[in-house]
Amino acid sequence: MSIPQDADPYLYRIASKKLYILEDNGIPVSMAGYTREMQTAIGVAFVYTPPYERGKGYATSIVAQISQLALDKRFTRCVLYTDLANPTSNSIYQKIGYMPICDSLQLKFEY
């Protein structure tokens, strides 16, 4: 993975423990972080594994780890938004205890 030219927002999220990088033998292989911090729930987001590292369980591992960190911080729920049409991500999330709650629809009105 490469850090974009304007890395400041990413470095801030890492420093403030809102973005985590999973490494395998010192090499970054996946990432995930937090967003939408609420009173009792926190959003899990920024889940990404480069294509050449997929299928190795890295995303499952990091999402499970940061979800547990959130629960340890006394959040009662972890929430994430995913594309229900993506069977891979949905399988990962359901394997570690997430369950689908609702579908959403994006509409664009043209006038």
mmCIF file of C-alpha atoms in Angstrom, residues 16-101:
data_model
loop_
_atom_site.group_PDB
_atom_site.id
_atom_site.type_symbol
_atom_site.label_atom_id
_atom_site.label_comp_id
_atom_site.label_asym_id
_atom_site.label_seq_id
_atom_site.Cartn_x
_atom_site.Cartn_y
_atom_site.Cartn_z
ATOM 1 C CA SER A 16 -5.365 9.483 17.082
ATOM 2 C CA LYS A 17 -6.061 5.717 16.968
ATOM 3 C CA LYS A 18 -8.910 6.064 14.503
ATOM 4 C CA LEU A 19 -7.144 4.101 11.775
ATOM 5 C CA TYR A 20 -5.258 0.853 12.282
ATOM 6 C CA ILE A 21 -2.844 -0.918 9.974
ATOM 7 C CA LEU A 22 -2.443 -4.693 10.117
ATOM 8 C CA GLU A 23 1.057 -5.871 9.336
ATOM 9 C CA ASP A 24 2.408 -9.299 8.462
ATOM 10 C CA ASN A 25 6.148 -9.534 9.119
ATOM 11 C CA GLY A 26 6.369 -5.731 9.178
ATOM 12 C CA ILE A 27 4.536 -5.294 5.863
ATOM 13 C CA PRO A 28 1.160 -3.478 5.849
ATOM 14 C CA VAL A 29 -1.491 -5.881 4.538
ATOM 15 C CA SER A 30 -4.847 -4.400 5.570
ATOM 16 C CA MET A 31 -6.429 -1.461 7.348
ATOM 17 C CA ALA A 32 -9.627 -0.466 9.125
ATOM 18 C CA GLY A 33 -10.700 2.357 11.369
ATOM 19 C CA TYR A 34 -13.400 4.174 13.256
ATOM 20 C CA THR A 35 -15.825 6.876 12.262
ATOM 21 C CA ARG A 36 -19.169 8.208 13.508
ATOM 22 C CA GLU A 37 -18.510 7.973 17.241
ATOM 23 C CA MET A 38 -21.831 8.113 19.071
ATOM 24 C CA GLN A 39 -22.819 7.758 22.707
ATOM 25 C CA THR A 40 -23.122 3.976 22.738
ATOM 26 C CA ALA A 41 -22.074 2.960 19.218
ATOM 27 C CA ILE A 42 -19.143 3.516 16.926
ATOM 28 C CA GLY A 43 -18.823 3.094 13.181
ATOM 29 C CA VAL A 44 -16.230 0.800 11.647
ATOM 30 C CA ALA A 45 -14.989 2.060 8.286
ATOM 31 C CA PHE A 46 -11.997 2.446 5.984
ATOM 32 C CA VAL A 47 -11.720 -1.334 5.616
ATOM 33 C CA TYR A 48 -9.272 -2.062 2.819
ATOM 34 C CA THR A 49 -6.946 -4.828 1.761
ATOM 35 C CA PRO A 50 -4.924 -4.495 -1.445
ATOM 36 C CA PRO A 51 -5.986 -6.966 -4.148
ATOM 37 C CA TYR A 52 -2.722 -8.925 -3.922
ATOM 38 C CA GLU A 53 -3.287 -9.552 -0.180
ATOM 39 C CA ARG A 54 -6.963 -10.554 -0.335
ATOM 40 C CA GLY A 55 -8.214 -14.004 0.570
ATOM 41 C CA LYS A 56 -5.755 -14.415 3.444
ATOM 42 C CA GLY A 57 -8.067 -13.432 6.305
ATOM 43 C CA TYR A 58 -6.473 -10.046 6.941
ATOM 44 C CA ALA A 59 -9.681 -7.994 6.705
ATOM 45 C CA THR A 60 -11.507 -10.457 8.951
ATOM 46 C CA SER A 61 -8.725 -10.212 11.495
ATOM 47 C CA ILE A 62 -8.423 -6.432 11.622
ATOM 48 C CA VAL A 63 -12.185 -5.788 11.672
ATOM 49 C CA ALA A 64 -12.582 -8.323 14.488
ATOM 50 C CA GLN A 65 -9.707 -6.749 16.420
ATOM 51 C CA ILE A 66 -10.875 -3.150 16.172
ATOM 52 C CA SER A 67 -14.474 -4.195 16.889
ATOM 53 C CA GLN A 68 -13.257 -5.826 20.096
ATOM 54 C CA LEU A 69 -11.246 -2.696 20.950
ATOM 55 C CA ALA A 70 -14.418 -0.614 20.584
ATOM 56 C CA LEU A 71 -16.389 -2.968 22.821
ATOM 57 C CA ASP A 72 -13.552 -2.876 25.368
ATOM 58 C CA LYS A 73 -13.868 0.942 25.337
ATOM 59 C CA ARG A 74 -17.460 0.487 26.521
ATOM 60 C CA PHE A 75 -19.249 1.023 23.235
ATOM 61 C CA THR A 76 -22.206 -1.354 23.193
ATOM 62 C CA ARG A 77 -22.434 -1.605 19.402
ATOM 63 C CA CYS A 78 -20.198 -1.483 16.373
ATOM 64 C CA VAL A 79 -21.869 -0.403 13.160
ATOM 65 C CA LEU A 80 -20.589 -0.638 9.627
ATOM 66 C CA TYR A 81 -21.968 0.190 6.246
ATOM 67 C CA THR A 82 -21.329 -2.248 3.445
ATOM 68 C CA ASP A 83 -22.635 -3.102 0.018
ATOM 69 C CA LEU A 84 -24.995 -6.036 0.506
ATOM 70 C CA ALA A 85 -24.301 -7.012 -3.106
ATOM 71 C CA ASN A 86 -20.676 -7.793 -2.175
ATOM 72 C CA PRO A 87 -20.713 -11.389 -0.907
ATOM 73 C CA THR A 88 -17.054 -11.323 0.183
ATOM 74 C CA SER A 89 -17.330 -8.404 2.596
ATOM 75 C CA ASN A 90 -20.680 -9.596 3.907
ATOM 76 C CA SER A 91 -19.272 -13.058 4.581
ATOM 77 C CA ILE A 92 -16.335 -11.528 6.468
ATOM 78 C CA TYR A 93 -18.526 -9.314 8.638
ATOM 79 C CA GLN A 94 -21.098 -12.001 9.402
ATOM 80 C CA LYS A 95 -18.339 -14.475 10.299
ATOM 81 C CA ILE A 96 -17.240 -12.198 13.153
ATOM 82 C CA GLY A 97 -20.737 -11.415 14.421
ATOM 83 C CA TYR A 98 -22.131 -8.536 12.382
ATOM 84 C CA MET A 99 -25.648 -8.954 11.034
ATOM 85 C CA PRO A 100 -27.518 -7.111 8.300
ATOM 86 C CA ILE A 101 -30.070 -4.658 9.636
#
